[in-house]
Amino acid sequence: MDENGLDRKGHRERLRWRFHEAPEALPDYELLEMLLGIAIPQKDVKPLAKGLIKRFGSFADVLTASADDLKTIDGIGEVAATALKVVREAAIRLARAPILNSVVISSWDSLLDYCHTAMATLPMEQFRLLFLDRKNVLIADELQQTGTVDHTPLYPREVVRRALALHASALIMVHNHPSGDPKPSKADIEMTRAVREALGAVGIALHDHLVVGRKGHASFKAMGLL
């Protein structure tokens, strides 16, 4: 091993020691550096980690970026891009675990944490539907639509069809605003009313519609819109 290799090995050992001692103390670029170091062991990845955060805006934005976008960065190949996407998926599953097979209404904070983790930093709008049984236990969490930066089509007929197929008694709608501002738009309000009416016609309740963004969340129920 050459001198640069020895320096790199020593640096990574020190970084690992600091992580084990106080993982929360590591700045974002060093945590990202550790991840990249596992995927790209043969080179110094500190400049790459800093460059990724500068390019995408934050640690969360790096993990949220698509694999194709990540691979446009010099130094990021298939292995590194996949490693970063695995970490994001792991974070989503950890956040979702507390609400699986649970009474969602009684786990509201966990639900909000999950929705924020899964959707707040996405570059495009997405719609998720959370289907509940008659006891308000989550029976399905499905991505229904992906749209553009400011619009996602959602068709009431399709929502009803899927709810009936799952024998759901209620559901919660969730979508994100990539702008960061979770305030519902006029189109959001009109679409929600259309979905509520369609569900009501077959005896299925719409408990809430959550809009998540970087600046927080908005609840249609809390705002008196449902």
Short mmCIF file of N, CA and C in Angstrom, two decimals, residues 119-202:
data_model
loop_
_atom_site.label_atom_id
_atom_site.label_comp_id
_atom_site.label_asym_id
_atom_site.label_seq_id
_atom_site.Cartn_x
_atom_site.Cartn_y
_atom_site.Cartn_z
N MET A 119 -41.44 11.28 2.01
CA MET A 119 -41.91 12.14 0.93
C MET A 119 -41.45 13.59 0.96
N ALA A 120 -41.02 14.10 2.10
CA ALA A 120 -40.81 15.54 2.22
C ALA A 120 -39.76 16.10 1.27
N THR A 121 -38.72 15.33 0.96
CA THR A 121 -37.64 15.86 0.12
C THR A 121 -37.69 15.36 -1.32
N LEU A 122 -38.77 14.71 -1.71
CA LEU A 122 -38.88 14.22 -3.08
C LEU A 122 -38.94 15.40 -4.07
N PRO A 123 -38.27 15.27 -5.22
CA PRO A 123 -38.28 16.36 -6.20
C PRO A 123 -39.55 16.43 -7.03
N MET A 124 -40.36 15.37 -7.00
CA MET A 124 -41.63 15.34 -7.73
C MET A 124 -42.76 15.01 -6.76
N GLU A 125 -43.98 15.43 -7.11
CA GLU A 125 -45.13 15.11 -6.27
C GLU A 125 -45.45 13.62 -6.35
N GLN A 126 -45.82 13.05 -5.22
CA GLN A 126 -46.28 11.67 -5.15
C GLN A 126 -47.54 11.61 -4.29
N PHE A 127 -48.39 10.67 -4.62
CA PHE A 127 -49.58 10.41 -3.82
C PHE A 127 -49.49 9.02 -3.21
N ARG A 128 -49.63 8.95 -1.89
CA ARG A 128 -49.74 7.67 -1.20
C ARG A 128 -51.14 7.55 -0.64
N LEU A 129 -51.64 6.33 -0.64
CA LEU A 129 -52.92 6.04 -0.02
C LEU A 129 -52.69 5.03 1.09
N LEU A 130 -53.14 5.36 2.28
CA LEU A 130 -53.03 4.48 3.43
C LEU A 130 -54.42 3.90 3.70
N PHE A 131 -54.56 2.62 3.49
CA PHE A 131 -55.86 1.94 3.62
C PHE A 131 -55.99 1.34 5.01
N LEU A 132 -57.15 1.54 5.63
CA LEU A 132 -57.38 1.10 7.01
C LEU A 132 -58.58 0.16 7.07
N ASP A 133 -58.53 -0.75 8.04
CA ASP A 133 -59.69 -1.62 8.25
C ASP A 133 -60.68 -0.94 9.18
N ARG A 134 -61.71 -1.66 9.61
CA ARG A 134 -62.77 -1.04 10.42
C ARG A 134 -62.28 -0.63 11.81
N LYS A 135 -61.12 -1.18 12.23
CA LYS A 135 -60.52 -0.79 13.51
C LYS A 135 -59.44 0.27 13.34
N ASN A 136 -59.32 0.81 12.13
CA ASN A 136 -58.32 1.81 11.79
C ASN A 136 -56.89 1.28 11.86
N VAL A 137 -56.75 -0.02 11.63
CA VAL A 137 -55.43 -0.63 11.52
C VAL A 137 -54.98 -0.54 10.07
N LEU A 138 -53.74 -0.15 9.86
CA LEU A 138 -53.20 -0.01 8.51
C LEU A 138 -53.11 -1.39 7.85
N ILE A 139 -53.77 -1.54 6.71
CA ILE A 139 -53.71 -2.81 6.00
C ILE A 139 -52.94 -2.71 4.69
N ALA A 140 -52.72 -1.49 4.19
CA ALA A 140 -51.94 -1.32 2.97
C ALA A 140 -51.47 0.12 2.86
N ASP A 141 -50.25 0.27 2.39
CA ASP A 141 -49.64 1.58 2.14
C ASP A 141 -49.15 1.54 0.71
N GLU A 142 -49.82 2.27 -0.17
CA GLU A 142 -49.51 2.14 -1.59
C GLU A 142 -49.23 3.49 -2.24
N LEU A 143 -48.20 3.49 -3.08
CA LEU A 143 -47.91 4.65 -3.91
C LEU A 143 -48.87 4.61 -5.09
N GLN A 144 -49.72 5.61 -5.18
CA GLN A 144 -50.77 5.61 -6.19
C GLN A 144 -50.33 6.30 -7.47
N GLN A 145 -49.70 7.45 -7.34
CA GLN A 145 -49.32 8.22 -8.52
C GLN A 145 -48.04 9.00 -8.25
N THR A 146 -47.26 9.22 -9.31
CA THR A 146 -46.13 10.15 -9.29
C THR A 146 -46.37 11.16 -10.39
N GLY A 147 -46.21 12.44 -10.06
CA GLY A 147 -46.52 13.47 -11.04
C GLY A 147 -45.31 14.34 -11.37
N THR A 148 -45.56 15.65 -11.45
CA THR A 148 -44.51 16.61 -11.78
C THR A 148 -44.12 17.35 -10.51
N VAL A 149 -43.41 18.45 -10.68
CA VAL A 149 -42.96 19.21 -9.50
C VAL A 149 -44.12 19.90 -8.78
N ASP A 150 -45.27 20.05 -9.45
CA ASP A 150 -46.36 20.75 -8.78
C ASP A 150 -47.75 20.17 -9.08
N HIS A 151 -47.79 18.94 -9.57
CA HIS A 151 -49.09 18.36 -9.87
C HIS A 151 -49.01 16.84 -9.92
N THR A 152 -49.99 16.20 -9.31
CA THR A 152 -50.11 14.74 -9.38
C THR A 152 -51.57 14.40 -9.63
N PRO A 153 -51.88 13.76 -10.73
CA PRO A 153 -53.28 13.39 -10.98
C PRO A 153 -53.70 12.25 -10.06
N LEU A 154 -54.89 12.37 -9.50
CA LEU A 154 -55.45 11.29 -8.69
C LEU A 154 -56.92 11.16 -9.08
N TYR A 155 -57.32 9.96 -9.44
CA TYR A 155 -58.65 9.75 -9.98
C TYR A 155 -59.54 9.07 -8.94
N PRO A 156 -60.62 9.74 -8.53
CA PRO A 156 -61.49 9.18 -7.50
C PRO A 156 -61.95 7.76 -7.79
N ARG A 157 -62.27 7.46 -9.03
CA ARG A 157 -62.75 6.13 -9.38
C ARG A 157 -61.70 5.07 -9.06
N GLU A 158 -60.42 5.39 -9.34
CA GLU A 158 -59.34 4.44 -9.07
C GLU A 158 -59.12 4.26 -7.56
N VAL A 159 -59.27 5.34 -6.80
CA VAL A 159 -59.14 5.26 -5.35
C VAL A 159 -60.22 4.34 -4.78
N VAL A 160 -61.44 4.53 -5.23
CA VAL A 160 -62.56 3.70 -4.75
C VAL A 160 -62.34 2.25 -5.15
N ARG A 161 -61.95 2.02 -6.40
CA ARG A 161 -61.73 0.65 -6.87
C ARG A 161 -60.71 -0.07 -6.01
N ARG A 162 -59.60 0.61 -5.70
CA ARG A 162 -58.55 -0.04 -4.90
C ARG A 162 -59.00 -0.26 -3.46
N ALA A 163 -59.72 0.70 -2.89
CA ALA A 163 -60.21 0.56 -1.52
C ALA A 163 -61.16 -0.63 -1.41
N LEU A 164 -62.02 -0.80 -2.39
CA LEU A 164 -62.95 -1.93 -2.37
C LEU A 164 -62.21 -3.25 -2.53
N ALA A 165 -61.19 -3.26 -3.37
CA ALA A 165 -60.42 -4.49 -3.59
C ALA A 165 -59.72 -4.93 -2.31
N LEU A 166 -59.31 -3.96 -1.49
CA LEU A 166 -58.61 -4.26 -0.24
C LEU A 166 -59.57 -4.44 0.94
N HIS A 167 -60.87 -4.26 0.70
CA HIS A 167 -61.88 -4.34 1.76
C HIS A 167 -61.58 -3.32 2.86
N ALA A 168 -61.13 -2.14 2.44
CA ALA A 168 -60.82 -1.08 3.39
C ALA A 168 -62.11 -0.40 3.86
N SER A 169 -62.08 0.06 5.11
CA SER A 169 -63.21 0.80 5.67
C SER A 169 -62.95 2.30 5.69
N ALA A 170 -61.67 2.65 5.58
CA ALA A 170 -61.29 4.07 5.60
C ALA A 170 -59.93 4.21 4.96
N LEU A 171 -59.58 5.44 4.67
CA LEU A 171 -58.22 5.67 4.16
C LEU A 171 -57.76 7.08 4.50
N ILE A 172 -56.47 7.25 4.37
CA ILE A 172 -55.81 8.55 4.55
C ILE A 172 -55.03 8.84 3.28
N MET A 173 -55.23 9.99 2.72
CA MET A 173 -54.48 10.41 1.53
C MET A 173 -53.26 11.19 1.99
N VAL A 174 -52.15 11.00 1.30
CA VAL A 174 -50.92 11.74 1.62
C VAL A 174 -50.24 12.13 0.31
N HIS A 175 -49.88 13.40 0.20
CA HIS A 175 -49.02 13.77 -0.92
C HIS A 175 -48.05 14.86 -0.47
N ASN A 176 -47.04 15.08 -1.28
CA ASN A 176 -45.98 16.03 -0.92
C ASN A 176 -46.01 17.24 -1.84
N HIS A 177 -45.46 18.33 -1.32
CA HIS A 177 -45.24 19.54 -2.11
C HIS A 177 -43.73 19.78 -2.21
N PRO A 178 -43.13 19.51 -3.38
CA PRO A 178 -41.69 19.73 -3.53
C PRO A 178 -41.25 21.17 -3.27
N SER A 179 -42.18 22.12 -3.37
CA SER A 179 -41.84 23.52 -3.08
C SER A 179 -41.45 23.71 -1.62
N GLY A 180 -41.86 22.77 -0.77
CA GLY A 180 -41.57 22.87 0.66
C GLY A 180 -42.73 23.37 1.48
N ASP A 181 -43.62 24.14 0.87
CA ASP A 181 -44.77 24.71 1.57
C ASP A 181 -45.93 23.71 1.53
N PRO A 182 -46.37 23.20 2.69
CA PRO A 182 -47.43 22.19 2.69
C PRO A 182 -48.85 22.75 2.56
N LYS A 183 -49.00 24.05 2.42
CA LYS A 183 -50.34 24.63 2.34
C LYS A 183 -51.09 24.05 1.15
N PRO A 184 -52.30 23.51 1.37
CA PRO A 184 -53.06 22.92 0.26
C PRO A 184 -53.43 23.96 -0.79
N SER A 185 -53.36 23.54 -2.04
CA SER A 185 -53.77 24.41 -3.13
C SER A 185 -55.28 24.28 -3.37
N LYS A 186 -55.82 25.16 -4.18
CA LYS A 186 -57.24 25.07 -4.53
C LYS A 186 -57.52 23.73 -5.21
N ALA A 187 -56.61 23.31 -6.09
CA ALA A 187 -56.78 22.03 -6.78
C ALA A 187 -56.75 20.86 -5.79
N ASP A 188 -55.88 20.94 -4.77
CA ASP A 188 -55.83 19.90 -3.73
C ASP A 188 -57.18 19.78 -3.03
N ILE A 189 -57.75 20.93 -2.70
CA ILE A 189 -59.02 20.95 -1.96
C ILE A 189 -60.15 20.37 -2.81
N GLU A 190 -60.20 20.77 -4.07
CA GLU A 190 -61.26 20.29 -4.96
C GLU A 190 -61.15 18.79 -5.20
N MET A 191 -59.93 18.32 -5.41
CA MET A 191 -59.72 16.90 -5.66
C MET A 191 -60.07 16.08 -4.42
N THR A 192 -59.72 16.58 -3.24
CA THR A 192 -60.03 15.87 -1.99
C THR A 192 -61.53 15.73 -1.79
N ARG A 193 -62.26 16.78 -2.07
CA ARG A 193 -63.72 16.73 -1.95
C ARG A 193 -64.31 15.71 -2.91
N ALA A 194 -63.75 15.64 -4.12
CA ALA A 194 -64.25 14.68 -5.10
C ALA A 194 -63.98 13.24 -4.64
N VAL A 195 -62.81 13.00 -4.08
CA VAL A 195 -62.48 11.67 -3.57
C VAL A 195 -63.36 11.31 -2.38
N ARG A 196 -63.57 12.26 -1.47
CA ARG A 196 -64.41 12.01 -0.30
C ARG A 196 -65.83 11.64 -0.72
N GLU A 197 -66.38 12.34 -1.68
CA GLU A 197 -67.73 12.05 -2.15
C GLU A 197 -67.80 10.67 -2.79
N ALA A 198 -66.80 10.33 -3.59
CA ALA A 198 -66.78 9.03 -4.25
C ALA A 198 -66.67 7.90 -3.24
N LEU A 199 -65.84 8.08 -2.23
CA LEU A 199 -65.69 7.07 -1.18
C LEU A 199 -66.97 6.97 -0.34
N GLY A 200 -67.55 8.11 -0.01
CA GLY A 200 -68.75 8.12 0.80
C GLY A 200 -69.90 7.38 0.14
N ALA A 201 -69.93 7.41 -1.19
CA ALA A 201 -71.01 6.76 -1.92
C ALA A 201 -70.99 5.24 -1.74
N VAL A 202 -69.82 4.70 -1.37
CA VAL A 202 -69.72 3.24 -1.14
C VAL A 202 -69.43 2.93 0.32
#
